[in-house]
Amino acid sequence: MTFTQIFAHRGSAGTHPENTMISFMEAARVGADGIELDVQLTKDGEVVVIHDETVDRTTNGKGYVKDYLLQELKKLDSSHKFSKQFGVTNIPTLKEVLEWMQGNSLLLNIELKNSVFFYPGLEEKTIALVRAYGMENRVIISSFNHYSIVHCYRLAPEIETAPLYRDGLYMPWVYAESIQSKAIHPSIKAAPDAIIKSSIQAGIAVRPYTINEESKMKSLYTLGCSAIITDYPEKAILIKRKIYGIH
C-alpha cells in the first residue's frame, strides 16, 4: 500500500510564521514528507522565499519584493501574526533552505511566484541552486504560470514539474503529460475524487492544496491520494497514522 505523503504548506504555516526557517524546521520535526515554499527575485536578483508579491501582509515592511535589495529584505521581521510566540524572524533565501536540507531527507516543492511579475531568470537561478546542492531528485517545481513550468522542463528535464491550477481542467492527467509533468497540484475545489483516481491510474501524481480540515484529510487518505499540501502537518500526520494504523 502506498501512503499519502504530507507536504507542509509554506512550512507549518498554521502554527508558525509561513515561509520561514522555523516553520520549515517545525515541519521536519513533526515528520512531514516534504515542504512547500514560494520563491521570487529581489531587486538584486537573489532568489528569496516569500509568498506575496508585496511584503505588507507577512512582514513589518511595505512594498513589492522586487523593489527590495536582499540586504534590505533581511532587515524586515517576517514573524507575521506569530511574533509574540516566536519573536523576530527573517525572510530566508532559497540557498539557505537548500543548505539546511542537506541535513535531512525531506522533499521540496518550490513554487515559482511568477504569474503577476514574470521575474526573468527566476527559472534559471532556481534550477542552478537545485543542481548546486544536488537536490534534483528531491525537488518538484510548480507554478500557476504553465509557460514557466515548460521552460523549467526544457532547462532541466531531470527535475519534476507540476502545474498548479484553481479551476476545473478536463482530463488533467492528459494535460500534465502534454507538458511533460509527472504530477498536478490542483486546488481541492478542482479535484473531485474521480479526477484524483483517474490521474493516479494514468501515472500522474495528485497533490491538492490546501488541506486543513480533518474530514478532507481522512477522505483523501482513504482514497489513496498521492499527497496533500497542508498548513497543519502535525495534525495531518496524527490523522494519517490512525487511518493507516501506523504506530
C-alpha positions as YAML, in Angstrom:
chain: A
units: angstrom
residues:
- id: 1
  name: MET
  ca: [0.00, 0.00, 0.00]
- id: 2
  name: THR
  ca: [1.28, 3.45, -0.89]
- id: 3
  name: PHE
  ca: [0.73, 6.00, 1.86]
- id: 4
  name: THR
  ca: [-0.33, 9.57, 1.10]
- id: 5
  name: GLN
  ca: [2.61, 11.96, 1.54]
- id: 6
  name: ILE
  ca: [2.31, 15.12, 3.60]
- id: 7
  name: PHE
  ca: [3.76, 18.38, 2.32]
- id: 8
  name: ALA
  ca: [3.90, 21.25, 4.81]
- id: 9
  name: HIS
  ca: [2.46, 24.34, 3.09]
- id: 10
  name: ARG
  ca: [4.94, 27.21, 3.49]
- id: 11
  name: GLY
  ca: [6.27, 25.05, 6.28]
- id: 12
  name: SER
  ca: [3.94, 24.54, 9.22]
- id: 13
  name: ALA
  ca: [2.11, 27.74, 8.28]
- id: 14
  name: GLY
  ca: [-0.86, 27.10, 10.57]
- id: 15
  name: THR
  ca: [1.33, 27.13, 13.67]
- id: 16
  name: HIS
  ca: [4.48, 29.07, 12.70]
- id: 17
  name: PRO
  ca: [5.38, 32.13, 10.57]
- id: 18
  name: GLU
  ca: [4.95, 30.98, 6.95]
- id: 19
  name: ASN
  ca: [7.94, 30.56, 4.65]
- id: 20
  name: THR
  ca: [10.50, 30.95, 7.44]
- id: 21
  name: MET
  ca: [13.22, 28.61, 8.64]
- id: 22
  name: ILE
  ca: [11.42, 27.95, 11.96]
- id: 23
  name: SER
  ca: [8.32, 26.94, 10.01]
- id: 24
  name: PHE
  ca: [10.33, 24.53, 7.86]
- id: 25
  name: MET
  ca: [12.14, 23.15, 10.90]
- id: 26
  name: GLU
  ca: [8.80, 22.50, 12.60]
- id: 27
  name: ALA
  ca: [7.62, 20.55, 9.52]
- id: 28
  name: ALA
  ca: [10.78, 18.43, 9.74]
- id: 29
  name: ARG
  ca: [10.35, 17.95, 13.49]
- id: 30
  name: VAL
  ca: [6.81, 16.58, 13.21]
- id: 31
  name: GLY
  ca: [7.77, 14.20, 10.40]
- id: 32
  name: ALA
  ca: [6.35, 15.74, 7.22]
- id: 33
  name: ASP
  ca: [7.46, 14.08, 3.98]
- id: 34
  name: GLY
  ca: [8.18, 17.41, 2.34]
- id: 35
  name: ILE
  ca: [7.81, 21.16, 2.48]
- id: 36
  name: GLU
  ca: [6.27, 23.60, 0.02]
- id: 37
  name: LEU
  ca: [7.61, 27.12, -0.37]
- id: 38
  name: ASP
  ca: [7.36, 30.10, -2.73]
- id: 39
  name: VAL
  ca: [10.18, 31.95, -4.48]
- id: 40
  name: GLN
  ca: [10.59, 35.38, -6.06]
- id: 41
  name: LEU
  ca: [13.52, 37.59, -7.06]
- id: 42
  name: THR
  ca: [14.86, 40.61, -5.20]
- id: 43
  name: LYS
  ca: [15.92, 43.83, -6.91]
- id: 44
  name: ASP
  ca: [19.49, 42.49, -6.98]
- id: 45
  name: GLY
  ca: [18.41, 39.14, -8.45]
- id: 46
  name: GLU
  ca: [18.53, 36.91, -5.37]
- id: 47
  name: VAL
  ca: [16.05, 34.03, -5.02]
- id: 48
  name: VAL
  ca: [14.07, 34.63, -1.82]
- id: 49
  name: VAL
  ca: [11.33, 32.65, -0.10]
- id: 50
  name: ILE
  ca: [8.11, 34.65, 0.26]
- id: 51
  name: HIS
  ca: [4.55, 34.11, -0.95]
- id: 52
  name: ASP
  ca: [3.01, 37.52, -1.68]
- id: 53
  name: GLU
  ca: [4.36, 39.89, -4.31]
- id: 54
  name: THR
  ca: [4.41, 42.53, -1.57]
- id: 55
  name: VAL
  ca: [5.94, 42.30, 1.90]
- id: 56
  name: ASP
  ca: [2.93, 44.02, 3.51]
- id: 57
  name: ARG
  ca: [0.99, 41.02, 4.87]
- id: 58
  name: THR
  ca: [3.79, 38.86, 6.29]
- id: 59
  name: THR
  ca: [6.37, 41.44, 7.41]
- id: 60
  name: ASN
  ca: [6.62, 44.83, 9.10]
- id: 61
  name: GLY
  ca: [7.60, 46.39, 5.76]
- id: 62
  name: LYS
  ca: [5.71, 47.85, 2.80]
- id: 63
  name: GLY
  ca: [6.09, 47.50, -0.96]
- id: 64
  name: TYR
  ca: [6.98, 44.94, -3.60]
- id: 65
  name: VAL
  ca: [9.56, 42.20, -3.07]
- id: 66
  name: LYS
  ca: [11.09, 43.09, -6.46]
- id: 67
  name: ASP
  ca: [11.86, 46.64, -5.27]
- id: 68
  name: TYR
  ca: [13.95, 45.49, -2.29]
- id: 69
  name: LEU
  ca: [17.64, 44.56, -2.25]
- id: 70
  name: LEU
  ca: [18.31, 41.31, -0.39]
- id: 71
  name: GLN
  ca: [20.07, 43.11, 2.47]
- id: 72
  name: GLU
  ca: [17.01, 45.39, 2.87]
- id: 73
  name: LEU
  ca: [14.62, 42.42, 2.90]
- id: 74
  name: LYS
  ca: [16.77, 40.71, 5.51]
- id: 75
  name: LYS
  ca: [16.14, 43.61, 7.91]
- id: 76
  name: LEU
  ca: [12.37, 43.01, 7.88]
- id: 77
  name: ASP
  ca: [10.62, 40.96, 10.55]
- id: 78
  name: SER
  ca: [8.63, 38.19, 8.91]
- id: 79
  name: SER
  ca: [7.18, 36.66, 12.08]
- id: 80
  name: HIS
  ca: [3.76, 37.77, 10.79]
- id: 81
  name: LYS
  ca: [0.97, 37.06, 13.34]
- id: 82
  name: PHE
  ca: [3.27, 34.82, 15.40]
- id: 83
  name: SER
  ca: [5.69, 37.48, 16.69]
- id: 84
  name: LYS
  ca: [4.54, 37.13, 20.33]
- id: 85
  name: GLN
  ca: [5.21, 33.38, 20.23]
- id: 86
  name: PHE
  ca: [8.44, 33.25, 18.26]
- id: 87
  name: GLY
  ca: [9.96, 36.73, 18.23]
- id: 88
  name: VAL
  ca: [11.69, 38.22, 15.20]
- id: 89
  name: THR
  ca: [12.41, 36.01, 12.20]
- id: 90
  name: ASN
  ca: [13.53, 36.90, 8.70]
- id: 91
  name: ILE
  ca: [12.89, 36.05, 5.07]
- id: 92
  name: PRO
  ca: [15.15, 33.16, 4.00]
- id: 93
  name: THR
  ca: [16.88, 32.80, 0.66]
- id: 94
  name: LEU
  ca: [16.35, 29.58, -1.31]
- id: 95
  name: LYS
  ca: [20.06, 28.95, -0.82]
- id: 96
  name: GLU
  ca: [19.64, 28.95, 2.97]
- id: 97
  name: VAL
  ca: [16.80, 26.43, 2.75]
- id: 98
  name: LEU
  ca: [18.75, 24.12, 0.41]
- id: 99
  name: GLU
  ca: [21.78, 24.36, 2.70]
- id: 100
  name: TRP
  ca: [19.64, 23.30, 5.68]
- id: 101
  name: MET
  ca: [18.10, 20.47, 3.65]
- id: 102
  name: GLN
  ca: [21.50, 18.86, 3.21]
- id: 103
  name: GLY
  ca: [20.97, 17.56, 6.74]
- id: 104
  name: ASN
  ca: [17.61, 15.85, 6.14]
- id: 105
  name: SER
  ca: [15.78, 13.81, 3.51]
- id: 106
  name: LEU
  ca: [12.68, 15.99, 3.03]
- id: 107
  name: LEU
  ca: [11.19, 16.54, -0.39]
- id: 108
  name: LEU
  ca: [10.87, 20.15, -1.56]
- id: 109
  name: ASN
  ca: [8.10, 21.68, -3.64]
- id: 110
  name: ILE
  ca: [9.33, 25.03, -4.98]
- id: 111
  name: GLU
  ca: [6.51, 27.22, -6.27]
- id: 112
  name: LEU
  ca: [7.66, 29.89, -8.70]
- id: 113
  name: LYS
  ca: [5.62, 33.03, -7.96]
- id: 114
  name: ASN
  ca: [5.80, 34.43, -11.47]
- id: 115
  name: SER
  ca: [2.21, 34.96, -12.54]
- id: 116
  name: VAL
  ca: [1.99, 38.66, -11.59]
- id: 117
  name: PHE
  ca: [5.60, 39.62, -12.29]
- id: 118
  name: PHE
  ca: [7.44, 37.29, -14.67]
- id: 119
  name: TYR
  ca: [10.85, 37.66, -12.97]
- id: 120
  name: PRO
  ca: [13.10, 36.91, -15.98]
- id: 121
  name: GLY
  ca: [15.80, 34.46, -14.89]
- id: 122
  name: LEU
  ca: [13.88, 33.04, -11.93]
- id: 123
  name: GLU
  ca: [13.70, 29.57, -13.51]
- id: 124
  name: GLU
  ca: [17.42, 29.53, -14.41]
- id: 125
  name: LYS
  ca: [18.51, 30.74, -10.97]
- id: 126
  name: THR
  ca: [16.25, 28.31, -9.11]
- id: 127
  name: ILE
  ca: [17.44, 25.35, -11.19]
- id: 128
  name: ALA
  ca: [21.10, 26.37, -10.79]
- id: 129
  name: LEU
  ca: [20.68, 26.34, -6.99]
- id: 130
  name: VAL
  ca: [18.86, 22.99, -7.01]
- id: 131
  name: ARG
  ca: [21.68, 21.49, -9.08]
- id: 132
  name: ALA
  ca: [24.40, 23.11, -6.97]
- id: 133
  name: TYR
  ca: [23.02, 21.34, -3.89]
- id: 134
  name: GLY
  ca: [22.39, 18.03, -5.67]
- id: 135
  name: MET
  ca: [18.67, 18.23, -4.98]
- id: 136
  name: GLU
  ca: [17.37, 17.29, -8.44]
- id: 137
  name: ASN
  ca: [15.72, 14.07, -7.20]
- id: 138
  name: ARG
  ca: [14.12, 15.72, -4.16]
- id: 139
  name: VAL
  ca: [12.60, 18.80, -5.81]
- id: 140
  name: ILE
  ca: [9.28, 19.43, -7.58]
- id: 141
  name: ILE
  ca: [8.91, 22.79, -9.33]
- id: 142
  name: SER
  ca: [5.35, 24.09, -9.57]
- id: 143
  name: SER
  ca: [3.71, 27.29, -10.78]
- id: 144
  name: PHE
  ca: [0.38, 28.75, -11.88]
- id: 145
  name: ASN
  ca: [2.41, 30.04, -14.84]
- id: 146
  name: HIS
  ca: [2.50, 26.95, -17.04]
- id: 147
  name: TYR
  ca: [4.78, 28.56, -19.63]
- id: 148
  name: SER
  ca: [7.30, 28.73, -16.79]
- id: 149
  name: ILE
  ca: [6.78, 25.03, -15.99]
- id: 150
  name: VAL
  ca: [7.51, 24.07, -19.61]
- id: 151
  name: HIS
  ca: [10.57, 26.33, -19.59]
- id: 152
  name: CYS
  ca: [11.83, 24.55, -16.45]
- id: 153
  name: TYR
  ca: [11.33, 21.14, -18.03]
- id: 154
  name: ARG
  ca: [13.34, 22.22, -21.07]
- id: 155
  name: LEU
  ca: [16.11, 23.58, -18.87]
- id: 156
  name: ALA
  ca: [16.18, 20.61, -16.50]
- id: 157
  name: PRO
  ca: [14.22, 17.53, -17.64]
- id: 158
  name: GLU
  ca: [15.61, 15.65, -14.63]
- id: 159
  name: ILE
  ca: [13.64, 17.84, -12.18]
- id: 160
  name: GLU
  ca: [9.94, 17.02, -11.69]
- id: 161
  name: THR
  ca: [7.42, 19.72, -12.59]
- id: 162
  name: ALA
  ca: [3.76, 20.11, -11.63]
- id: 163
  name: PRO
  ca: [1.21, 22.67, -12.87]
- id: 164
  name: LEU
  ca: [-0.80, 24.46, -10.20]
- id: 165
  name: TYR
  ca: [-4.39, 25.30, -11.06]
- id: 166
  name: ARG
  ca: [-7.58, 26.58, -9.39]
- id: 167
  name: ASP
  ca: [-10.31, 25.83, -11.93]
- id: 168
  name: GLY
  ca: [-11.57, 22.54, -13.33]
- id: 169
  name: LEU
  ca: [-9.32, 21.09, -16.02]
- id: 170
  name: TYR
  ca: [-10.67, 18.47, -18.42]
- id: 171
  name: MET
  ca: [-8.66, 15.25, -18.12]
- id: 172
  name: PRO
  ca: [-5.79, 16.98, -16.26]
- id: 173
  name: TRP
  ca: [-3.63, 13.86, -16.48]
- id: 174
  name: VAL
  ca: [-3.58, 14.22, -20.28]
- id: 175
  name: TYR
  ca: [-2.69, 17.89, -19.92]
- id: 176
  name: ALA
  ca: [0.10, 17.07, -17.45]
- id: 177
  name: GLU
  ca: [1.58, 14.52, -19.85]
- id: 178
  name: SER
  ca: [1.40, 17.03, -22.70]
- id: 179
  name: ILE
  ca: [3.69, 19.43, -20.80]
- id: 180
  name: GLN
  ca: [5.95, 16.61, -19.51]
- id: 181
  name: SER
  ca: [4.78, 16.97, -15.89]
- id: 182
  name: LYS
  ca: [4.62, 13.94, -13.62]
- id: 183
  name: ALA
  ca: [2.10, 15.49, -11.23]
- id: 184
  name: ILE
  ca: [-0.71, 18.01, -10.85]
- id: 185
  name: HIS
  ca: [-1.22, 20.39, -7.92]
- id: 186
  name: PRO
  ca: [-4.89, 21.40, -8.07]
- id: 187
  name: SER
  ca: [-6.96, 23.41, -5.65]
- id: 188
  name: ILE
  ca: [-9.00, 20.78, -3.81]
- id: 189
  name: LYS
  ca: [-12.11, 22.51, -5.22]
- id: 190
  name: ALA
  ca: [-10.96, 21.50, -8.71]
- id: 191
  name: ALA
  ca: [-10.10, 17.92, -7.73]
- id: 192
  name: PRO
  ca: [-13.13, 15.69, -7.18]
- id: 193
  name: ASP
  ca: [-12.44, 12.06, -6.27]
- id: 194
  name: ALA
  ca: [-12.97, 10.80, -9.83]
- id: 195
  name: ILE
  ca: [-10.30, 13.19, -11.17]
- id: 196
  name: ILE
  ca: [-7.84, 12.17, -8.46]
- id: 197
  name: LYS
  ca: [-8.39, 8.46, -9.15]
- id: 198
  name: SER
  ca: [-8.14, 8.79, -12.94]
- id: 199
  name: SER
  ca: [-4.95, 10.86, -12.70]
- id: 200
  name: ILE
  ca: [-3.24, 8.38, -10.39]
- id: 201
  name: GLN
  ca: [-4.33, 5.46, -12.61]
- id: 202
  name: ALA
  ca: [-2.72, 7.30, -15.55]
- id: 203
  name: GLY
  ca: [0.55, 7.59, -13.60]
- id: 204
  name: ILE
  ca: [0.18, 11.26, -12.71]
- id: 205
  name: ALA
  ca: [0.60, 12.10, -9.01]
- id: 206
  name: VAL
  ca: [-2.02, 14.37, -7.42]
- id: 207
  name: ARG
  ca: [-1.09, 16.76, -4.60]
- id: 208
  name: PRO
  ca: [-4.09, 19.02, -3.83]
- id: 209
  name: TYR
  ca: [-3.88, 22.18, -1.73]
- id: 210
  name: THR
  ca: [-4.65, 23.43, 0.92]
- id: 211
  name: ILE
  ca: [-5.99, 20.53, 3.01]
- id: 212
  name: ASN
  ca: [-6.59, 21.66, 6.59]
- id: 213
  name: GLU
  ca: [-9.89, 20.00, 7.59]
- id: 214
  name: GLU
  ca: [-9.78, 16.63, 9.31]
- id: 215
  name: SER
  ca: [-12.69, 15.23, 7.26]
- id: 216
  name: LYS
  ca: [-10.96, 16.13, 3.99]
- id: 217
  name: MET
  ca: [-7.67, 14.65, 5.14]
- id: 218
  name: LYS
  ca: [-9.42, 11.39, 6.05]
- id: 219
  name: SER
  ca: [-11.23, 11.11, 2.71]
- id: 220
  name: LEU
  ca: [-8.03, 11.79, 0.72]
- id: 221
  name: TYR
  ca: [-6.06, 9.24, 2.75]
- id: 222
  name: THR
  ca: [-8.81, 6.66, 2.22]
- id: 223
  name: LEU
  ca: [-8.84, 7.44, -1.49]
- id: 224
  name: GLY
  ca: [-5.07, 6.90, -1.69]
- id: 225
  name: CYS
  ca: [-4.30, 10.42, -2.93]
- id: 226
  name: SER
  ca: [-0.58, 10.80, -3.76]
- id: 227
  name: ALA
  ca: [-0.02, 13.67, -1.30]
- id: 228
  name: ILE
  ca: [-1.71, 16.55, 0.45]
- id: 229
  name: ILE
  ca: [-0.40, 20.07, 0.96]
- id: 230
  name: THR
  ca: [-1.42, 21.35, 4.39]
- id: 231
  name: ASP
  ca: [-0.80, 24.21, 6.83]
- id: 232
  name: TYR
  ca: [-1.01, 21.71, 9.71]
- id: 233
  name: PRO
  ca: [1.48, 18.89, 9.09]
- id: 234
  name: GLU
  ca: [1.44, 17.61, 12.68]
- id: 235
  name: LYS
  ca: [-2.36, 17.28, 12.68]
- id: 236
  name: ALA
  ca: [-2.23, 15.63, 9.23]
- id: 237
  name: ILE
  ca: [0.35, 13.09, 10.44]
- id: 238
  name: LEU
  ca: [-1.67, 12.12, 13.54]
- id: 239
  name: ILE
  ca: [-4.79, 11.56, 11.41]
- id: 240
  name: LYS
  ca: [-2.77, 9.64, 8.81]
- id: 241
  name: ARG
  ca: [-1.40, 7.28, 11.48]
- id: 242
  name: LYS
  ca: [-4.92, 6.49, 12.69]
- id: 243
  name: ILE
  ca: [-6.26, 5.91, 9.17]
- id: 244
  name: TYR
  ca: [-3.39, 3.64, 8.13]
- id: 245
  name: GLY
  ca: [-2.86, 2.06, 11.55]
- id: 246
  name: ILE
  ca: [0.74, 3.30, 11.76]
- id: 247
  name: HIS
  ca: [2.28, 3.40, 15.28]
...
